[in-house]
Short mmCIF file of C-alpha atoms and ligand atoms in Angstrom, two decimals:
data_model
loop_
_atom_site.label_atom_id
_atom_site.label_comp_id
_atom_site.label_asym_id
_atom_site.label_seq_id
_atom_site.Cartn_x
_atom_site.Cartn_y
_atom_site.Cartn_z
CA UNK D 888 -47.69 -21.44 -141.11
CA UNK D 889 -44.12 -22.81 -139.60
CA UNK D 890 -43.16 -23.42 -136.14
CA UNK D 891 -39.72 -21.29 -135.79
CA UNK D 892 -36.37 -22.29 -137.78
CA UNK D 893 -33.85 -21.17 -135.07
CA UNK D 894 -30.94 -21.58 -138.09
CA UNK D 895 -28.70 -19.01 -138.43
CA UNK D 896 -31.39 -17.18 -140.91
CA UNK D 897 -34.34 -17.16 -138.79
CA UNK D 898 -36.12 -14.41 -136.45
CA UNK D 899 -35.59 -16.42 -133.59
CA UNK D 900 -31.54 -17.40 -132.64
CA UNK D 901 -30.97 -20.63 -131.35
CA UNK D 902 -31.42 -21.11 -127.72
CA UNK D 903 -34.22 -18.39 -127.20
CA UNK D 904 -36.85 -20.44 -128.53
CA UNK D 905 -40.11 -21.06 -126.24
CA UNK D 906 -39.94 -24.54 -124.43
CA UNK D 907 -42.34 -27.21 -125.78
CA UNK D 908 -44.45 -27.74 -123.12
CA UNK D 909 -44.83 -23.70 -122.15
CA UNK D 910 -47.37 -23.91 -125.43
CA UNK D 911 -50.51 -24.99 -123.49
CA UNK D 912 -49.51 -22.90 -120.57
CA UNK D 913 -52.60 -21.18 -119.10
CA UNK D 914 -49.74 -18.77 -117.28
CA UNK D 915 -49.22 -17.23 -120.64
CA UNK D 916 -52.96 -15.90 -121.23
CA UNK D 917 -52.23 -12.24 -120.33
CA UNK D 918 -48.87 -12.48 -122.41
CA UNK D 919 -50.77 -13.95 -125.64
CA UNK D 920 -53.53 -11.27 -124.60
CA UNK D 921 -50.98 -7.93 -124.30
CA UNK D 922 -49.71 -8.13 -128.16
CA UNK D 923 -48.20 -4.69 -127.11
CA UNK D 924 -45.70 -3.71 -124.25
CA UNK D 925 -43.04 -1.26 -123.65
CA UNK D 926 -39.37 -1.44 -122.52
CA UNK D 927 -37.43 0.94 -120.78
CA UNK D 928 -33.57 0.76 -121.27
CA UNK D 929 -32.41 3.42 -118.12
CA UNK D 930 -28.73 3.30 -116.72
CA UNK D 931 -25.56 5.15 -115.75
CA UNK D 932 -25.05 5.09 -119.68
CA UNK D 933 -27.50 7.71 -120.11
CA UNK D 934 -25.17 10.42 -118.91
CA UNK D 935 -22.86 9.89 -121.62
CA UNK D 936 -25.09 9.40 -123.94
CA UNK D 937 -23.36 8.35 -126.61
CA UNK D 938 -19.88 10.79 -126.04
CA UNK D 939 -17.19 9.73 -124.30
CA UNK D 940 -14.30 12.09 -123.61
CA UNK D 941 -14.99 14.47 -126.88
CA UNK D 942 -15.76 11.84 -128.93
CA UNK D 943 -19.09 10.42 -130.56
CA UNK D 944 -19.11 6.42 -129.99
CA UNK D 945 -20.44 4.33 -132.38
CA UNK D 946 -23.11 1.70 -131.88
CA UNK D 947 -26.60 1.59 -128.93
CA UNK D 948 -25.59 3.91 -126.46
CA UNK D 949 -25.96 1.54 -123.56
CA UNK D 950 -22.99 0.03 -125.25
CA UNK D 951 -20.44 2.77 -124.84
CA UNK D 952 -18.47 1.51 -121.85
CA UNK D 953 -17.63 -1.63 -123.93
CA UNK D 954 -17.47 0.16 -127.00
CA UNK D 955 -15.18 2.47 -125.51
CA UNK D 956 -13.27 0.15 -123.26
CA UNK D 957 -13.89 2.46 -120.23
CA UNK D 958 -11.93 1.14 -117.13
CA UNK D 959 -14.12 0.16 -114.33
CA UNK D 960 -13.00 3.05 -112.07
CA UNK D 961 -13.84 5.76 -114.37
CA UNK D 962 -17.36 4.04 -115.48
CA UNK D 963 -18.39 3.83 -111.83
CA UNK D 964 -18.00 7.74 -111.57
CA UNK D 965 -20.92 8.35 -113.27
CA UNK D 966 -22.75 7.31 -109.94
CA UNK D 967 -21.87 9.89 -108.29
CA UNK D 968 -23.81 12.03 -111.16
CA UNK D 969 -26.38 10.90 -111.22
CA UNK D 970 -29.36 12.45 -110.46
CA UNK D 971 -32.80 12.20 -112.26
CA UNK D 972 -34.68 14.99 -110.36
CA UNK D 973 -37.23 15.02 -113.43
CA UNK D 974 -37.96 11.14 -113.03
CA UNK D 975 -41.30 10.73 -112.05
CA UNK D 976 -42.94 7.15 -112.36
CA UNK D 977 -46.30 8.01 -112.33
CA UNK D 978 -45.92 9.79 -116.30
CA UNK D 979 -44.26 6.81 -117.30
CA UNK D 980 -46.56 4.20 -115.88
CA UNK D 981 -49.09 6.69 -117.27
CA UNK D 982 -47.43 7.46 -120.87
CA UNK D 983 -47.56 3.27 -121.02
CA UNK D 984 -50.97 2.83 -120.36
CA UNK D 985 -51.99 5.69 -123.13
CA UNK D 986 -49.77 4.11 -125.28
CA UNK D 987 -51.67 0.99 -124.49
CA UNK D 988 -48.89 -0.87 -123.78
CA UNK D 989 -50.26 -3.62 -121.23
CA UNK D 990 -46.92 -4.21 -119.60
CA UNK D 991 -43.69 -2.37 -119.21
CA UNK D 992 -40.06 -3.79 -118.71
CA UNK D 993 -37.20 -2.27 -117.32
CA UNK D 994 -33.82 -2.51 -116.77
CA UNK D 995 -33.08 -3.49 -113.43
CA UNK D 996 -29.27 -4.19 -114.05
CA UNK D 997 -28.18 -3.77 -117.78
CA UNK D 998 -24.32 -5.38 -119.16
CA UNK D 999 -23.09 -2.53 -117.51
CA UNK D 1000 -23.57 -3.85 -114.28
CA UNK D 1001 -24.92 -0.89 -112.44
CA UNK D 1002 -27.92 -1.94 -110.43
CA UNK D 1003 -30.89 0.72 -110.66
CA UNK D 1004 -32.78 -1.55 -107.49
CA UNK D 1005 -31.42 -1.31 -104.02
CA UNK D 1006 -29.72 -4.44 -103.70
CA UNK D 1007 -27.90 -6.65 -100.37
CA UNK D 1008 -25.38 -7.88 -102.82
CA UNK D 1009 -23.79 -4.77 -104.16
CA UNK D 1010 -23.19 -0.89 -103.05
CA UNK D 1011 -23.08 -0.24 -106.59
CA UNK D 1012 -27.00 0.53 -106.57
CA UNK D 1013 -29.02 3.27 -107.29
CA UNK D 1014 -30.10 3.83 -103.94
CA UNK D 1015 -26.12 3.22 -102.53
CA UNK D 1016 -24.03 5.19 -104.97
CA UNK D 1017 -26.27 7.98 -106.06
CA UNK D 1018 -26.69 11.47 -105.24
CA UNK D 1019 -30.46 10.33 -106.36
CA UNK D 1020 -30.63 7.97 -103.56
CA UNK D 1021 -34.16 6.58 -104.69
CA UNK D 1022 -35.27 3.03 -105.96
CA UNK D 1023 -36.90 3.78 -109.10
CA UNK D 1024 -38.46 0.35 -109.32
CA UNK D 1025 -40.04 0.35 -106.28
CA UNK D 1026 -41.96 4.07 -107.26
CA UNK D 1027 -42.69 2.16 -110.39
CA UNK D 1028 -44.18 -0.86 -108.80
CA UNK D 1029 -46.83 1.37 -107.11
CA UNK D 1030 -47.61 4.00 -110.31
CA UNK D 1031 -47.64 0.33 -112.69
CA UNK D 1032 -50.04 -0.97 -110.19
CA UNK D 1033 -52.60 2.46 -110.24
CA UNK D 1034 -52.24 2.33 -113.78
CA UNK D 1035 -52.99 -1.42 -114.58
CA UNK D 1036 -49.70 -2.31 -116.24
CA UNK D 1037 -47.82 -5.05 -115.54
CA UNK D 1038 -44.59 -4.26 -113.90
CA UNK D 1039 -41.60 -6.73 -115.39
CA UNK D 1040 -38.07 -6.97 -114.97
CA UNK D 1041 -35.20 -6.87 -117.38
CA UNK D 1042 -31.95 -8.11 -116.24
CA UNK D 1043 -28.44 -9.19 -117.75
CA UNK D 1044 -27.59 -12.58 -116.23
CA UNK D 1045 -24.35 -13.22 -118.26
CA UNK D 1046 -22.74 -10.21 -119.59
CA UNK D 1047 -21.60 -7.81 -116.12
CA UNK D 1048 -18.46 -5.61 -116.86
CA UNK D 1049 -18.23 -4.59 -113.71
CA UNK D 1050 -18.50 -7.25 -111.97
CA UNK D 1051 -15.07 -9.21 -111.46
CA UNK D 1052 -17.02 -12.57 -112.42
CA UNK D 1053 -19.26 -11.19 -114.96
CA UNK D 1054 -19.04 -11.63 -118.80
CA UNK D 1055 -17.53 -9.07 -121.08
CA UNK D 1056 -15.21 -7.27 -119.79
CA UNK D 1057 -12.15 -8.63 -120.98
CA UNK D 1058 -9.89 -5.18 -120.51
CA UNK D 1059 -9.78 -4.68 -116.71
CA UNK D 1060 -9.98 -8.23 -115.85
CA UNK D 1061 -8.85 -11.51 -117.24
CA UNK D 1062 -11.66 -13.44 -119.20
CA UNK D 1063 -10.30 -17.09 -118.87
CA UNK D 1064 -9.99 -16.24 -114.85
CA UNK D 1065 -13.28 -15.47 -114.06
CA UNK D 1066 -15.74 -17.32 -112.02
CA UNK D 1067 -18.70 -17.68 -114.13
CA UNK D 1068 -20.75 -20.52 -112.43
CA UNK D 1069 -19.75 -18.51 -108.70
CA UNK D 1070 -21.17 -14.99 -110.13
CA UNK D 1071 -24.32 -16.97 -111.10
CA UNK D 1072 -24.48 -18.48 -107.95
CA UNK D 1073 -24.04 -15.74 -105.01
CA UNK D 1074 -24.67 -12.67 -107.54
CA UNK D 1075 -27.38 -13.56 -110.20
CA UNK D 1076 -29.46 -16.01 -108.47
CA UNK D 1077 -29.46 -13.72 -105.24
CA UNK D 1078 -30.74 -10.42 -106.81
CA UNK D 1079 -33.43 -12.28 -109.19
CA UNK D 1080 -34.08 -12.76 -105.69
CA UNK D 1081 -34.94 -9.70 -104.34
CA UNK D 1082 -36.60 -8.60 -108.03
CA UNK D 1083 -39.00 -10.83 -107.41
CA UNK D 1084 -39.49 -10.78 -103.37
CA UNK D 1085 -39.60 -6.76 -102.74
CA UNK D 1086 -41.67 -5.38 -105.80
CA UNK D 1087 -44.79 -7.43 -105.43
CA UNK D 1088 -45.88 -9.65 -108.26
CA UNK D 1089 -43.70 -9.30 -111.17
CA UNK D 1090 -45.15 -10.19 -114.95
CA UNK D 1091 -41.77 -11.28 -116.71
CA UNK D 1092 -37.84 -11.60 -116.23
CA UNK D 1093 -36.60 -10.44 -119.45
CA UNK D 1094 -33.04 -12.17 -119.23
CA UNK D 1095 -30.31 -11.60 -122.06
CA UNK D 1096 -27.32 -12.71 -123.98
CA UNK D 1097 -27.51 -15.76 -122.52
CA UNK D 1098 -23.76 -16.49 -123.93
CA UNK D 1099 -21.88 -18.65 -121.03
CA UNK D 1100 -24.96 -19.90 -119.69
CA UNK D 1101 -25.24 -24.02 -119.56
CA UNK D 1102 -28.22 -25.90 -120.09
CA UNK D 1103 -28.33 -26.13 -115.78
CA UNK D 1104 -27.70 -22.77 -115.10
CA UNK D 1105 -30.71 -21.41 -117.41
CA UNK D 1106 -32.65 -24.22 -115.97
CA UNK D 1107 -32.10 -23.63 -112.14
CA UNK D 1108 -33.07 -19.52 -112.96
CA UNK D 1109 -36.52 -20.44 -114.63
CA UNK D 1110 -36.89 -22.71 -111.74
CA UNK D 1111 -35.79 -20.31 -109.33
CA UNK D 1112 -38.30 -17.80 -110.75
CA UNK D 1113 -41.16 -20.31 -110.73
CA UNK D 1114 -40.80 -21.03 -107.05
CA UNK D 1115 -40.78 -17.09 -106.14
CA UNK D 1116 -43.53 -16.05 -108.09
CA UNK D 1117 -45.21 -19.17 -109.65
CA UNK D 1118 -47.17 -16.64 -112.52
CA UNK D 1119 -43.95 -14.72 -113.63
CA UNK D 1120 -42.54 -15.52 -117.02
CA UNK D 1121 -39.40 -15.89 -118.38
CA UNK D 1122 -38.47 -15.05 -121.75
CA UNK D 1123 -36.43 -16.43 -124.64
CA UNK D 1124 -33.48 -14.89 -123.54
CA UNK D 1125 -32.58 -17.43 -121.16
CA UNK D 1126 -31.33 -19.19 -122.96
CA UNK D 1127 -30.79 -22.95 -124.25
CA UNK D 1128 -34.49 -23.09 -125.42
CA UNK D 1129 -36.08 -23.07 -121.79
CA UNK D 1130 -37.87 -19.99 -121.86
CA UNK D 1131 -41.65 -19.67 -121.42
CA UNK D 1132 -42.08 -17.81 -124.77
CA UNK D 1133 -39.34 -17.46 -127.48
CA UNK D 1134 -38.11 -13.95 -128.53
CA UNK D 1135 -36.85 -13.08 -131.59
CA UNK D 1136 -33.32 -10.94 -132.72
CA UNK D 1137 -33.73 -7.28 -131.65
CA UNK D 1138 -36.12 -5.40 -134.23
CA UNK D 1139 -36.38 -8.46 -136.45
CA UNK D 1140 -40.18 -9.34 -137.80
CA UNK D 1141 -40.46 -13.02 -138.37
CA UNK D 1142 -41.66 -13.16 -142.51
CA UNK D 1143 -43.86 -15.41 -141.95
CA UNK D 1144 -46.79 -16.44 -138.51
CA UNK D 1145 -44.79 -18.49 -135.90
CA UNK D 1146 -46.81 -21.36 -133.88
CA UNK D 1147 -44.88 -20.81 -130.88
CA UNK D 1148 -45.69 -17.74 -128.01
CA UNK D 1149 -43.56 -14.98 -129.03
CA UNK D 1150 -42.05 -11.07 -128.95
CA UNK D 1151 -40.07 -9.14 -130.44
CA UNK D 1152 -38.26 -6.07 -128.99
CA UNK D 1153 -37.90 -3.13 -131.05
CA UNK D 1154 -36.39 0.02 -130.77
CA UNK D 1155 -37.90 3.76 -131.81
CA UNK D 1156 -34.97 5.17 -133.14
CA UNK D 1157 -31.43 2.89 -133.27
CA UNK D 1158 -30.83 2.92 -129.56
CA UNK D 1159 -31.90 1.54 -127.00
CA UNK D 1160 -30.11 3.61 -124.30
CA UNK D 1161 -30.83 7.51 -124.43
CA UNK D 1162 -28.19 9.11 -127.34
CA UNK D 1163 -27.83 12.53 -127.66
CA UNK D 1164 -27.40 12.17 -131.84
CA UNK D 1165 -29.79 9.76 -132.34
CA UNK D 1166 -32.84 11.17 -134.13
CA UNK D 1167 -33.54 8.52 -136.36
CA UNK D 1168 -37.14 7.90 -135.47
CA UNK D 1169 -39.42 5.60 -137.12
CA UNK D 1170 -42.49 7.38 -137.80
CA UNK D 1171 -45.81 6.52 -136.08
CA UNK D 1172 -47.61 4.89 -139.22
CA UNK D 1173 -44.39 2.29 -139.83
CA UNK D 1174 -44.60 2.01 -135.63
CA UNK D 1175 -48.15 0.98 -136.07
CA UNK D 1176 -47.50 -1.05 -139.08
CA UNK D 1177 -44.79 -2.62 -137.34
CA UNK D 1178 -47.30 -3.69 -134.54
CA UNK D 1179 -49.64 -5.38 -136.74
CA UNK D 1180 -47.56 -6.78 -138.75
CA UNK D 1181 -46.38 -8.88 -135.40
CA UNK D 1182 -49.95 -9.27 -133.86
CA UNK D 1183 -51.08 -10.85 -137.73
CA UNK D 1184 -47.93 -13.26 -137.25
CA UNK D 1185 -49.26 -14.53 -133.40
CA UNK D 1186 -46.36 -12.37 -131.59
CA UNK D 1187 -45.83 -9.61 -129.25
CA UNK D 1188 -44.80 -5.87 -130.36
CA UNK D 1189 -42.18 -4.60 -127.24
CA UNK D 1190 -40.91 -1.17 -127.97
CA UNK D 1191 -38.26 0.49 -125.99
CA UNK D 1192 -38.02 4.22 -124.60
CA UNK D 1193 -34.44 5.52 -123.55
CA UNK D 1194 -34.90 8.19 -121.02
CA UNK D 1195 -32.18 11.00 -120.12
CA UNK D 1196 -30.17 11.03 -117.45
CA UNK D 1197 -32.66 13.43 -115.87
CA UNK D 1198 -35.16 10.65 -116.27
CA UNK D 1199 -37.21 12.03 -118.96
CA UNK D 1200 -38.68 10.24 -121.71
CA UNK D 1201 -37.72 12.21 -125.02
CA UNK D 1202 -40.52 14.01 -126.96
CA UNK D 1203 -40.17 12.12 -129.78
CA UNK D 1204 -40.68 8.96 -128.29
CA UNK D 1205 -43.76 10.06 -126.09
CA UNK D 1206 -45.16 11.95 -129.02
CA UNK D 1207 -44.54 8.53 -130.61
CA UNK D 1208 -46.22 5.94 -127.90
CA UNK D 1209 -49.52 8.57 -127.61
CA UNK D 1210 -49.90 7.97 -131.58
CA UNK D 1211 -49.82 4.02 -131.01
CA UNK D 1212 -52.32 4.98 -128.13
CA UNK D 1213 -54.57 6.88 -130.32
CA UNK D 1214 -54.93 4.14 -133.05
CA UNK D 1215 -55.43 1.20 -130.18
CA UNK D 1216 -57.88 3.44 -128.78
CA UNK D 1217 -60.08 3.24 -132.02
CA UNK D 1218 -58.83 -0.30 -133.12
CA UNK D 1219 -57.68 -2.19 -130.30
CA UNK D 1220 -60.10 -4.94 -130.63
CA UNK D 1221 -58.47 -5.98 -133.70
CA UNK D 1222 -55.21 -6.45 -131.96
CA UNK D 1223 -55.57 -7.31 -127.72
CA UNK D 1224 -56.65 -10.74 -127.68
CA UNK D 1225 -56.02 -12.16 -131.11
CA UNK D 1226 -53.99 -14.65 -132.72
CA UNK D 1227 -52.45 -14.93 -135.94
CA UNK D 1228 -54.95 -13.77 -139.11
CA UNK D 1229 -55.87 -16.34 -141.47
CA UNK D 1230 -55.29 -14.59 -144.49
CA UNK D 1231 -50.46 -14.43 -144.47
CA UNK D 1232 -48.41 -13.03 -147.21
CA UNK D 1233 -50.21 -10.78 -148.59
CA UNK D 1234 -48.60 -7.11 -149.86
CA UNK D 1235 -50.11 -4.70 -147.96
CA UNK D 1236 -52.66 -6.47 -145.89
CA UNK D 1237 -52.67 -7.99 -142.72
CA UNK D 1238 -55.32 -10.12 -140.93
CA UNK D 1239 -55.99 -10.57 -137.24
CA UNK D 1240 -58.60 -13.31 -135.47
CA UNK D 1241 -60.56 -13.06 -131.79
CA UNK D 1242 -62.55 -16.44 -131.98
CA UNK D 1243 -64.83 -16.54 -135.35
CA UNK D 1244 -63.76 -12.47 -136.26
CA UNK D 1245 -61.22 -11.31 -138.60
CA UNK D 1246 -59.70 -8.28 -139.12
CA UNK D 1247 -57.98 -7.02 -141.87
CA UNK D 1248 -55.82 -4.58 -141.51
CA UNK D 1249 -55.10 -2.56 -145.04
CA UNK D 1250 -51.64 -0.50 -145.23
CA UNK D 1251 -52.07 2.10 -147.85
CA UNK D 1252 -50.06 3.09 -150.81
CA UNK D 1253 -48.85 6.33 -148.61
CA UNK D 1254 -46.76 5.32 -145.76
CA UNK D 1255 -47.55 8.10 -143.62
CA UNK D 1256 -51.31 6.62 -143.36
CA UNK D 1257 -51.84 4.38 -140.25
CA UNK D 1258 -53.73 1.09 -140.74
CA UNK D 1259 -57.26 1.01 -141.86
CA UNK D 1260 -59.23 -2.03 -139.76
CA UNK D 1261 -61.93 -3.78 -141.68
CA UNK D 1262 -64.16 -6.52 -139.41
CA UNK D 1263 -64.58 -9.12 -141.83
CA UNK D 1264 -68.43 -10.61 -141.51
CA UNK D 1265 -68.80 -14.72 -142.21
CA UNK D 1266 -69.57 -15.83 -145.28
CA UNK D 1267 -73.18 -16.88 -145.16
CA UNK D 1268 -73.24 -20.83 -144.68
CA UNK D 1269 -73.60 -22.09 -148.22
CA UNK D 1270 -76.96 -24.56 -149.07
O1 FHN I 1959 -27.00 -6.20 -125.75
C1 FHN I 1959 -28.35 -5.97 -125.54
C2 FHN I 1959 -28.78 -4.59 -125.94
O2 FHN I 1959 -28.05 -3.64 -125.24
C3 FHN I 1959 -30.27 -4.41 -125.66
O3 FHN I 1959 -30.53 -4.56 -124.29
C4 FHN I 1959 -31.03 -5.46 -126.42
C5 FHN I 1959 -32.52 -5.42 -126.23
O4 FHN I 1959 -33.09 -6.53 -126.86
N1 FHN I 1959 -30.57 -6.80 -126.02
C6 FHN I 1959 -29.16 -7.03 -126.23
C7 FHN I 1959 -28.80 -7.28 -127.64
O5 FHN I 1959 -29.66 -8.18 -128.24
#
């Protein structure tokens, strides 16, 4: 066992590793208890989906307004399209909790700066500059709360091309102009805000690309958050080592069990934002491999949905989630609640442990099989 290397090899970058003394937090029991949650990556980007003007644009499809240097003005049509009749918050919150995902983060305001919360400090909302004209994470509060999953919040403090002030757009507006420290002050720290004053209690922030942000400014946010809603955690993402767990590179399995609280988010197919030509999907066993594979190493598994533009989940990715259900269902005692198994490196097994059990988990030759769980009795106590 290691604590994390945060070199330039590691699982976990430098700067999203879990502060020292958030180890012994007792804030962090349903976290270390979940081992499985899903995230939902839903914006403007999903109407594109991956084309822009005739062409196919490479890379996640949340990405394509960088990618494709799209001017402000002719990104922020897309409002006016959109229109997710077919969204319904009640089959997600339920397709989480059959997946038995115990809590489900969502992108409240992605690096494409489009806010999908109604928010004071911007018209360009959901509820504002929509033809949908509905908060989507204020439905979800309610159908997350019915179905006992924890409602959390993604949102991208640094990188905001649409904002004048925000990080990343360096082809409508001039990088070495902006106001960095001003944006985090009367734009970021105002709508973390309202995430965490009109939705009821709150899990998680799940911040990102913490880039620009200084040791202060990642500080005064955790503190910030703290002070709203003492029980809500902040991840890795932060930034500058002060989040409450660390989280690893996106899809990236640490080799080896971490001592530190962590996750690692992981996508289905190679996108996190709906694409129309992705249909590279991992198959349920690897998913499910995948999963215990992090619960055996002490993390947590967070896998990521795209929904259309309509606000539907794709097939694959339900038909997916229900399989990860269906094997929790049967073996989820070897998983909720455990910590790192005591048996590591071994080629094709995996070990779990609640208190004095252990589970081994045994990944057959085929790679289509799921797991097979095994509760491991004591050794009788030896004369
Ligand atoms: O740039 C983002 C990306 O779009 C996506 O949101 C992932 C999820 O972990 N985070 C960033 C890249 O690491």
């Amino acid at each position: 066992m290691t604590t994390s290397v945060t070199d330039e090899q590691s699982a976990i970058r430098a700067g999203a590793e879990q502060r020292s003394d958030a180890l012994a937090d007792p804030r962090l029991e349903w976290f270390r208890a979940a081992r499985f949650g899903m995230f939902i990556h839903w914006g403007l980007y999903a109407i594109p989906a991956g084309e822009w003007q005739g062409q196919q644009i490479p890379g996640i499809g949340e990405w394509l307004m960088l990618r494709a240097r799209v001017p402000v003005a002719e990104y922020e049509q897309l409002a006016r399209q959109f229109n997710p009749v077919k969204f319904d918050a009640d089959a997600w919150a339920t397709l989480a909790a059959q997946a038995g995902a115990k809590y489900l983060v969502i992108t409240s305001k992605h690096h494409d700066g489009f806010c999908m919360f109604k928010t004071r400090h911007s018209d360009y909302n959901i509820v504002d500059a929509t033809p949908f004209g509905r908060d989507p994470l204020l439905e979800l509060a309610s159908a997350c709360d019915k179905h006992g999953v924890r409602l959390c919040f993604y949102y991208s403090q640094t990188q905001d091309w649409h904002h004048p002030n925000g990080d990343g757009n360096d082809w409508d507006y001039d990088e070495s102009a902006k106001d960095f420290p001003g944006y985090v002050e009367t734009y970021v720290k105002p709508q973390v805000r309202e995430l965490l004053t009109n939705y009821g209690p709150i899990g998680l922030i799940w911040f990102d690309t913490p880039k620009r942000m200084t040791p202060e400014q990642s500080r005064e946010l955790v503190e910030l958050v703290h002070t709203l809603q003492p029980a809500c955690l902040v991840n890795g993402r932060i930034g500058n080592g002060l989040g409450d767990y660390a989280e690893t590179r996106d899809n990236v399995i640490p080799s080896e069990a971490l001592q530190v609280d962590w996750e690692v988010p992981a996508t289905i197919n190679d996108t996190w934002g709906f694409k129309t030509h992705d249909h590279n999907w991992k198959s349920p066993s690897d998913l499910v491999r995948k999963l215990v594979d992090v619960a055996s190493k002490g993390g947590n598994y967070l896998l990521n949905v795209g929904p259309t533009a309509e606000g539907v989940i794709p097939e694959p990715s339900v038909e997916r989630m229900r399989a990860i259900g269906e094997w929790l269902q049967a073996n989820g005692e070897a998983i909720y609640g455990t910590t790192a198994g005591p048996l590591q490196g071994i080629d094709g097994v995996r070990t779990t442990r609640r208190r004095s059990d252990v589970f081994l988990h045994a990944f057959e030759a085929d790679a289509s099989a799921l797991p097979k769980v095994f509760r491991l009795k004591p050794l009788p106590k030896s004369r």
